[in-house]
Tab-separated table of C-alpha atoms in Angstrom:
chain	number	residue	atom	x	y	z
Q	1	MET	CA	11.191	-17.206	9.172
Q	2	THR	CA	11.827	-13.354	8.920
Q	3	GLY	CA	8.663	-12.094	10.081
Q	4	MET	CA	7.504	-8.276	9.345
Q	5	LYS	CA	9.871	-5.602	8.868
Q	6	GLY	CA	9.531	-2.102	10.857
Q	7	PRO	CA	8.247	0.389	11.910
Q	8	GLY	CA	8.703	2.349	8.880
Q	9	ILE	CA	7.229	5.980	7.757
Q	10	PHE	CA	5.518	7.441	4.717
Q	11	LEU	CA	7.615	10.733	3.975
Q	12	ALA	CA	4.789	11.899	1.575
Q	13	GLN	CA	2.766	13.694	4.205
Q	14	PHE	CA	5.795	15.295	6.030
Q	15	LEU	CA	7.859	16.560	3.000
Q	16	GLY	CA	8.038	20.349	3.139
Q	17	ASP	CA	10.386	23.267	2.656
Q	18	GLU	CA	11.869	23.497	6.017
Q	19	ALA	CA	14.013	21.564	7.681
Q	20	PRO	CA	13.843	19.326	9.056
Q	21	PHE	CA	11.101	18.374	6.064
Q	22	ASP	CA	13.078	19.748	3.282
Q	23	THR	CA	15.616	16.917	2.464
Q	24	LEU	CA	16.030	13.140	2.751
Q	25	ASP	CA	18.934	12.939	5.078
Q	26	ALA	CA	17.212	15.281	7.464
Q	27	LEU	CA	13.833	13.653	7.279
Q	28	ALA	CA	16.252	10.397	7.849
Q	29	GLU	CA	17.707	11.645	10.747
Q	30	TRP	CA	14.046	13.008	11.899
Q	31	ALA	CA	12.633	9.705	11.211
Q	32	ALA	CA	15.681	7.497	13.573
Q	33	GLY	CA	15.156	10.347	15.988
Q	34	LEU	CA	11.430	9.067	16.501
Q	35	GLY	CA	11.964	5.536	16.869
Q	36	TYR	CA	11.310	4.202	12.851
Q	37	VAL	CA	14.019	2.057	11.179
Q	38	GLY	CA	12.539	2.451	7.670
Q	39	VAL	CA	11.184	5.027	5.454
Q	40	GLN	CA	8.961	5.056	2.312
Q	41	ILE	CA	10.242	7.405	-0.390
Q	42	PRO	CA	7.875	9.188	-2.691
Q	43	CYS	CA	9.139	9.345	-6.069
Q	44	ASN	CA	9.521	13.283	-5.578
Q	45	ALA	CA	12.360	15.072	-7.193
Q	46	GLN	CA	13.226	16.618	-3.879
Q	47	LEU	CA	13.973	13.474	-2.483
Q	48	ILE	CA	15.399	11.159	-5.548
Q	49	ASP	CA	16.522	11.581	-8.562
Q	50	LEU	CA	14.329	8.831	-10.271
Q	51	LYS	CA	16.072	8.658	-14.032
Q	52	LEU	CA	19.541	8.279	-12.447
Q	53	ALA	CA	18.319	5.793	-9.590
Q	54	ALA	CA	16.867	3.841	-12.631
Q	55	GLU	CA	20.121	4.433	-14.091
Q	56	SER	CA	22.961	4.029	-11.398
Q	57	LYS	CA	23.648	1.323	-9.359
Q	58	THR	CA	26.070	3.787	-7.625
Q	59	TYR	CA	23.764	6.345	-7.008
Q	60	CYS	CA	21.493	4.067	-5.063
Q	61	ASP	CA	24.335	2.664	-3.202
Q	62	ASP	CA	25.000	6.081	-2.179
Q	63	LEU	CA	21.641	6.811	-1.451
Q	64	ARG	CA	21.402	3.622	0.946
Q	65	GLY	CA	24.625	4.331	2.445
Q	66	ARG	CA	23.941	7.741	3.307
Q	67	LEU	CA	20.347	6.876	5.078
Q	68	ALA	CA	22.462	3.636	6.769
Q	69	ASN	CA	24.328	6.469	8.537
Q	70	HIS	CA	20.997	7.294	10.370
Q	71	GLY	CA	20.223	3.839	11.394
Q	72	ILE	CA	17.371	3.864	8.239
Q	73	GLU	CA	16.569	1.733	5.481
Q	74	VAL	CA	14.341	1.956	2.511
Q	75	THR	CA	11.362	0.275	2.613
Q	76	GLU	CA	9.563	1.004	-0.650
Q	77	LEU	CA	9.265	3.463	-3.419
Q	78	SER	CA	6.077	4.962	-4.347
Q	79	THR	CA	4.416	6.473	-7.633
Q	80	HIS	CA	1.060	6.900	-5.833
Q	81	LEU	CA	0.736	10.103	-7.918
Q	82	GLN	CA	2.143	9.107	-11.098
Q	83	GLY	CA	-0.019	5.886	-11.096
Q	84	GLN	CA	-2.479	7.908	-10.839
Q	85	LEU	CA	-2.240	9.457	-13.781
Q	86	VAL	CA	-1.760	6.346	-15.759
Q	87	ALA	CA	-5.177	6.263	-16.000
Q	88	VAL	CA	-7.556	9.434	-15.321
Q	89	HIS	CA	-10.985	10.180	-16.799
Q	90	PRO	CA	-11.635	13.527	-18.461
Q	91	ALA	CA	-13.701	14.769	-15.657
Q	92	TYR	CA	-10.664	14.869	-13.240
Q	93	ASP	CA	-8.336	15.739	-15.869
Q	94	THR	CA	-7.731	19.346	-14.547
Q	95	LEU	CA	-7.593	18.466	-11.408
Q	96	PHE	CA	-4.576	15.842	-11.539
Q	97	ASP	CA	-2.898	18.085	-13.675
Q	98	GLY	CA	-1.089	19.391	-10.466
Q	99	PHE	CA	0.448	16.018	-10.288
Q	100	ALA	CA	2.700	16.301	-13.146
Q	101	PRO	CA	5.145	19.187	-14.147
Q	102	PRO	CA	4.097	22.259	-15.416
Q	103	GLU	CA	4.662	21.809	-18.982
Q	104	LEU	CA	2.561	19.005	-19.415
Q	105	HIS	CA	-0.525	20.409	-17.579
Q	106	GLY	CA	-3.783	20.712	-20.182
Q	107	LYS	CA	-1.793	18.164	-22.137
Q	108	PRO	CA	-3.690	14.298	-20.942
Q	109	ALA	CA	-2.410	12.350	-23.723
Q	110	GLU	CA	1.369	13.843	-22.925
Q	111	ARG	CA	0.812	13.461	-19.301
Q	112	GLN	CA	-0.382	9.797	-19.507
Q	113	LEU	CA	3.262	8.744	-21.255
Q	114	TRP	CA	4.769	10.669	-18.584
Q	115	ALA	CA	3.443	9.031	-16.027
Q	116	VAL	CA	4.022	5.572	-17.639
Q	117	GLU	CA	7.419	6.028	-18.082
Q	118	GLN	CA	8.094	7.579	-14.325
Q	119	VAL	CA	6.510	4.316	-13.172
Q	120	LYS	CA	8.926	2.146	-15.257
Q	121	LEU	CA	11.622	3.870	-13.991
Q	122	ALA	CA	10.748	3.741	-10.229
Q	123	ALA	CA	10.574	-0.203	-11.058
Q	124	ARG	CA	14.176	-0.322	-12.298
Q	125	ALA	CA	15.403	2.475	-9.563
Q	126	SER	CA	13.645	0.050	-6.909
Q	127	ALA	CA	16.046	-3.033	-8.420
Q	128	ASN	CA	19.070	-0.815	-8.166
Q	129	LEU	CA	17.699	-0.010	-4.430
Q	130	GLY	CA	17.463	-3.731	-3.850
Q	131	LEU	CA	14.085	-3.541	-2.785
Q	132	SER	CA	11.194	-6.697	-3.147
Q	133	ALA	CA	7.861	-4.269	-3.628
Q	134	HIS	CA	6.582	-0.766	-4.904
Q	135	ALA	CA	3.666	1.278	-4.190
Q	136	THR	CA	1.679	3.086	-6.045
Q	137	PHE	CA	-2.071	3.548	-7.294
Q	138	SER	CA	-3.995	2.087	-10.422
Q	139	GLY	CA	-5.501	5.678	-11.662
Q	140	ALA	CA	-9.243	5.119	-12.534
Q	141	LEU	CA	-11.380	5.133	-15.522
Q	142	ALA	CA	-14.829	3.999	-14.655
Q	143	TRP	CA	-14.673	5.777	-10.834
Q	144	PRO	CA	-17.656	8.593	-12.185
Q	145	TYR	CA	-19.654	5.717	-12.799
Q	146	VAL	CA	-18.878	3.912	-9.375
Q	147	TYR	CA	-23.230	4.325	-8.323
Q	148	PRO	CA	-24.991	2.819	-11.400
Q	149	TRP	CA	-27.168	5.831	-11.699
Q	150	PRO	CA	-28.063	6.498	-14.476
Q	151	GLN	CA	-27.935	2.852	-15.476
Q	152	ARG	CA	-24.421	1.779	-16.740
Q	153	PRO	CA	-24.624	0.465	-20.289
Q	154	ALA	CA	-23.519	-2.936	-20.463
Q	155	GLY	CA	-19.871	-3.375	-21.264
Q	156	LEU	CA	-18.875	-0.041	-19.838
Q	157	ILE	CA	-17.060	-1.803	-16.721
Q	158	GLU	CA	-15.318	-4.474	-19.122
Q	159	GLU	CA	-13.815	-2.014	-21.485
Q	160	ALA	CA	-12.839	0.443	-18.655
Q	161	PHE	CA	-10.864	-2.710	-17.038
Q	162	ALA	CA	-9.611	-3.815	-20.286
Q	163	GLU	CA	-8.345	-0.809	-21.175
Q	164	LEU	CA	-6.474	-0.475	-17.579
Q	165	ALA	CA	-5.051	-3.661	-18.458
Q	166	ARG	CA	-3.624	-2.478	-22.070
Q	167	ARG	CA	-1.878	0.380	-19.984
Q	168	TRP	CA	-0.571	-1.547	-17.135
Q	169	THR	CA	0.695	-4.726	-18.620
Q	170	PRO	CA	3.655	-3.275	-20.201
Q	171	ILE	CA	4.513	-1.560	-16.639
Q	172	LEU	CA	3.868	-4.951	-15.024
Q	173	ASP	CA	6.361	-6.379	-17.506
Q	174	VAL	CA	9.016	-4.019	-16.607
Q	175	PHE	CA	8.402	-4.857	-12.614
Q	176	GLU	CA	8.797	-8.379	-13.537
Q	177	GLN	CA	11.940	-7.892	-15.690
Q	178	SER	CA	13.046	-5.860	-12.709
Q	179	GLY	CA	12.152	-8.400	-10.022
Q	180	VAL	CA	10.332	-6.021	-7.883
Q	181	ASP	CA	6.420	-6.448	-7.072
Q	182	CYS	CA	4.116	-3.645	-7.929
Q	183	ALA	CA	1.840	-3.042	-5.119
Q	184	PHE	CA	-1.343	-1.353	-6.013
Q	185	GLU	CA	-2.994	0.461	-3.080
Q	186	VAL	CA	-7.126	-0.500	-2.774
Q	187	HIS	CA	-8.394	3.212	-2.240
Q	188	PRO	CA	-11.581	4.845	-3.110
Q	189	GLY	CA	-10.885	7.352	-6.478
Q	190	GLU	CA	-9.173	4.287	-7.904
Q	191	ASP	CA	-10.433	1.821	-10.057
Q	192	ILE	CA	-8.635	-1.090	-7.807
Q	193	HIS	CA	-10.805	0.266	-4.709
Q	194	ASP	CA	-12.268	-3.320	-2.922
Q	195	GLY	CA	-11.877	-6.752	-3.497
Q	196	ALA	CA	-14.381	-7.466	-6.390
Q	197	THR	CA	-12.100	-4.722	-8.684
Q	198	TRP	CA	-9.081	-6.069	-7.469
Q	199	GLU	CA	-10.407	-9.358	-8.894
Q	200	ARG	CA	-11.510	-7.831	-12.225
Q	201	PHE	CA	-7.883	-6.232	-12.571
Q	202	LEU	CA	-5.842	-9.241	-11.881
Q	203	ALA	CA	-7.905	-11.399	-14.259
Q	204	ALA	CA	-7.914	-8.587	-17.050
Q	205	VAL	CA	-3.722	-8.727	-16.713
Q	206	ASP	CA	-3.898	-12.420	-16.917
Q	207	ASN	CA	-2.922	-12.904	-13.485
Q	208	HIS	CA	0.302	-11.184	-13.481
Q	209	PRO	CA	2.589	-12.198	-11.320
Q	210	ARG	CA	4.058	-8.611	-10.292
Q	211	ALA	CA	0.220	-7.069	-9.768
Q	212	ARG	CA	0.101	-7.231	-6.084
Q	213	LEU	CA	-1.664	-5.545	-3.122
Q	214	LEU	CA	-0.820	-2.413	-0.755
Q	215	PHE	CA	-3.336	-3.012	2.156
Q	216	ASP	CA	-4.232	-0.024	4.301
Q	217	PRO	CA	-7.026	-0.814	6.528
Q	218	SER	CA	-8.331	2.676	6.844
Q	219	HIS	CA	-9.809	2.498	3.360
Q	220	PHE	CA	-11.717	-0.330	4.251
Q	221	VAL	CA	-13.416	1.339	7.104
Q	222	LEU	CA	-14.281	4.601	5.423
Q	223	GLN	CA	-16.249	1.875	2.691
Q	224	GLN	CA	-17.582	-0.519	5.210
Q	225	LEU	CA	-15.443	-3.598	3.771
Q	226	ASP	CA	-14.344	-6.483	5.933
Q	227	TYR	CA	-10.397	-5.677	6.096
Q	228	LEU	CA	-9.787	-8.969	8.055
Q	229	ASP	CA	-11.615	-11.037	5.333
Q	230	PHE	CA	-10.081	-9.001	2.593
Q	231	ILE	CA	-6.451	-10.609	3.948
Q	232	ASP	CA	-7.745	-13.936	4.069
Q	233	ARG	CA	-9.053	-13.747	0.486
Q	234	TYR	CA	-6.114	-11.706	-1.013
Q	235	HIS	CA	-2.850	-12.316	1.811
Q	236	ASP	CA	-0.895	-14.213	-0.999
Q	237	ARG	CA	-0.708	-10.979	-3.149
Q	238	ILE	CA	-0.280	-8.398	-0.486
Q	239	SER	CA	3.564	-7.325	-0.851
Q	240	CYS	CA	2.942	-3.609	1.061
Q	241	PHE	CA	1.110	-2.351	4.296
Q	242	HIS	CA	0.308	0.885	5.237
Q	243	VAL	CA	-0.379	1.264	8.917
Q	244	LYS	CA	-3.350	3.782	8.996
Q	245	ASP	CA	-6.405	4.531	11.569
Q	246	ALA	CA	-9.897	5.574	10.546
Q	247	GLU	CA	-13.249	5.381	12.096
Q	248	PHE	CA	-16.665	5.670	10.585
Q	249	ASN	CA	-19.564	6.982	12.844
Q	250	PRO	CA	-22.674	7.252	10.571
Q	251	THR	CA	-25.673	9.434	11.652
Q	252	GLY	CA	-29.084	10.284	9.700
Q	253	ARG	CA	-27.092	13.151	8.262
Q	254	THR	CA	-24.129	11.787	6.488
Q	255	GLY	CA	-22.744	8.335	5.753
Q	256	VAL	CA	-20.317	6.569	3.822
Q	257	TYR	CA	-20.684	9.461	0.833
Q	258	GLY	CA	-19.623	12.140	3.271
Q	259	GLY	CA	-21.986	14.443	2.487
Q	260	TYR	CA	-19.601	16.943	0.512
Q	261	GLU	CA	-18.752	17.753	4.185
Q	262	ASN	CA	-15.135	18.137	5.378
Q	263	TRP	CA	-12.946	15.938	6.515
Q	264	VAL	CA	-13.787	17.110	10.505
Q	265	ASP	CA	-17.595	16.491	9.814
Q	266	ARG	CA	-17.663	13.408	7.635
Q	267	ALA	CA	-18.794	10.328	9.111
Q	268	GLY	CA	-15.690	8.121	8.167
Q	269	ARG	CA	-12.820	9.747	8.487
Q	270	PHE	CA	-8.674	9.211	9.044
Q	271	ARG	CA	-7.170	9.353	12.341
Q	272	SER	CA	-3.878	8.838	13.944
Q	273	LEU	CA	-2.998	5.428	15.197
Q	274	GLY	CA	-4.729	4.800	18.380
Q	275	ASP	CA	-7.571	6.931	17.839
Q	276	GLY	CA	-9.738	4.911	15.567
Q	277	GLN	CA	-11.750	1.885	14.958
Q	278	VAL	CA	-9.116	-0.227	13.542
Q	279	ASP	CA	-8.150	-3.676	14.759
Q	280	PHE	CA	-4.707	-3.327	14.661
Q	281	SER	CA	-3.885	-6.632	17.345
Q	282	ALA	CA	-6.089	-8.784	14.777
Q	283	ILE	CA	-4.613	-7.475	11.912
Q	284	PHE	CA	-1.046	-7.746	12.701
Q	285	SER	CA	-2.404	-11.318	14.134
Q	286	LYS	CA	-3.335	-12.125	10.614
Q	287	MET	CA	-0.043	-10.832	8.872
Q	288	ALA	CA	1.995	-13.026	11.002
Q	289	GLN	CA	-0.321	-16.125	10.528
Q	290	TYR	CA	-0.032	-15.659	6.801
Q	291	GLY	CA	3.891	-14.868	6.929
Q	292	TYR	CA	3.838	-11.575	5.751
Q	293	ASP	CA	7.614	-10.608	5.721
Q	294	GLY	CA	7.405	-6.933	4.012
Q	295	TRP	CA	7.321	-3.676	6.074
Q	296	ALA	CA	4.738	-1.884	8.255
Q	297	VAL	CA	4.899	1.750	7.314
Q	298	LEU	CA	2.917	4.058	9.101
Q	299	GLU	CA	1.046	6.688	6.609
Q	300	TRP	CA	-0.273	9.321	8.786
Q	301	GLU	CA	-3.370	11.163	7.982
Q	302	CYS	CA	-5.592	12.469	10.679
Q	303	ALA	CA	-8.405	15.154	10.719
Q	304	LEU	CA	-7.634	16.231	14.034
Q	305	LYS	CA	-4.334	15.520	15.776
Q	306	ARG	CA	-1.015	17.298	14.525
Q	307	SER	CA	1.337	15.493	12.287
Q	308	ASP	CA	4.345	15.570	14.545
Q	309	ASP	CA	2.227	14.055	17.507
Q	310	GLY	CA	1.184	11.042	15.272
Q	311	ALA	CA	4.387	10.888	14.066
Q	312	ARG	CA	5.951	10.305	17.274
Q	313	GLU	CA	3.282	8.047	18.300
Q	314	GLY	CA	3.561	5.905	15.247
Q	315	ALA	CA	6.562	4.341	15.808
Q	316	PRO	CA	6.116	2.921	19.358
Q	317	PHE	CA	2.387	1.642	18.203
Q	318	ILE	CA	3.496	-0.198	15.345
Q	319	ARG	CA	6.865	-1.660	17.076
Q	320	ASP	CA	4.215	-2.896	20.211
Q	321	HIS	CA	2.124	-4.838	17.437
Q	322	MET	CA	4.381	-6.493	15.258
Q	323	ILE	CA	4.346	-10.253	16.041
Q	324	ARG	CA	7.555	-12.276	16.413
Q	325	LEU	CA	7.081	-15.468	15.113
Q	326	THR	CA	7.772	-18.131	17.197
Q	327	GLU	CA	10.571	-21.103	16.431
Q	328	ARG	CA	8.603	-23.971	17.590
Q	329	PRO	CA	5.193	-24.825	18.858
Q	330	PHE	CA	3.409	-23.453	22.165
Q	331	ASP	CA	3.133	-26.999	23.495
Q	332	ASP	CA	6.627	-28.621	22.863
Q	333	PHE	CA	6.851	-29.095	26.799
Q	334	ALA	CA	4.303	-31.815	26.454
Q	335	ALA	CA	5.930	-33.410	23.581
Q	336	SER	CA	5.714	-36.988	23.830
Q	337	GLY	CA	8.940	-38.191	21.927
Q	338	ILE	CA	7.670	-41.210	20.761
Q	339	ASP	CA	8.897	-43.345	17.514
Q	340	ARG	CA	7.000	-44.667	14.595
Q	341	ALA	CA	6.567	-47.818	15.666
Q	342	ALA	CA	4.920	-46.562	18.973
Q	343	ILE	CA	2.676	-44.219	16.718
Q	344	ARG	CA	1.773	-47.048	14.565
Q	345	LYS	CA	0.685	-49.198	17.658
Q	346	LEU	CA	-1.350	-46.038	18.787
Q	347	LEU	CA	-3.217	-46.497	15.757
Q	348	GLY	CA	-3.889	-50.068	15.927
Q	349	LEU	CA	-1.589	-50.882	13.134
Q	350	SER	CA	1.435	-53.409	13.160
Q	351	GLU	CA	4.532	-53.098	11.713
Q	352	GLU	CA	3.681	-55.685	9.050
Q	353	GLN	CA	0.862	-53.629	7.715
Q	354	ALA	CA	3.344	-50.692	6.597
């Protein structure tokens, strides 16, 4: 039993224009200095040439070698932004244009085709990098109708998920051909945002073997979902794990919906590891119980703390929570060592009855 790998860190929130956050090599050196052994890489041209990675094993071997020089591995690639663009409701067209190249702004159909191709490239690049899983978003067609007022017309949700499946099934087929899991992050703003919507999507893609989950408990806190029960229900489909904290402190003024307040003033807000309400001891125990052998990756988002402090505290936090799986039962010292014949005797059974 190999057990969980980590600690890793998602680079999306740290990527910038100034050193050490401006290149993959500099970020790897920075992450290693904080105690991380893996980086989750967003498919951003500043960090990776996705098309070349999909076509060239040599390029991918070189990338891995550069990271290895710092004691760092790639945990997964991420197409959160591109995956979002696979399915966009027109109400969000203008806002989501920023996720695509400028030449595609104002062209939702062309933008969607570009996004699909990007995620397919990421599947092939992941294979060339020797990765087993990939992190992404599902996108959303039904999100504007999440609250049933006015009453939703019959068939609206069913058609939304049928269309979502039509768009994702060919992508999932590329992941199958590449031998890589496609892990959707359960997240508000996505059509896959809880267990019920995950089940809808999984049924719509005919239980596709590469349709998997990225588990991030912070989004469960903000929705008031039971993240431990989620692991019990869907552990066999969890391929990625974002270690992110959150808290929910409702008042008579704001609750789950947040009252359009900024992050600091919302009842539910993201926090640095250890500063929120997530029971990580229970989560890591559940993941160990079910044999999760993927990466534990810090995703830093906090309404209060500086990012460099959150990153510095994240690696030891994850390392201290990771469970090394035991190789023998705890009560082996009390083993009786008796043979089958003695066991049958204990049961009141004779050898002749065997």
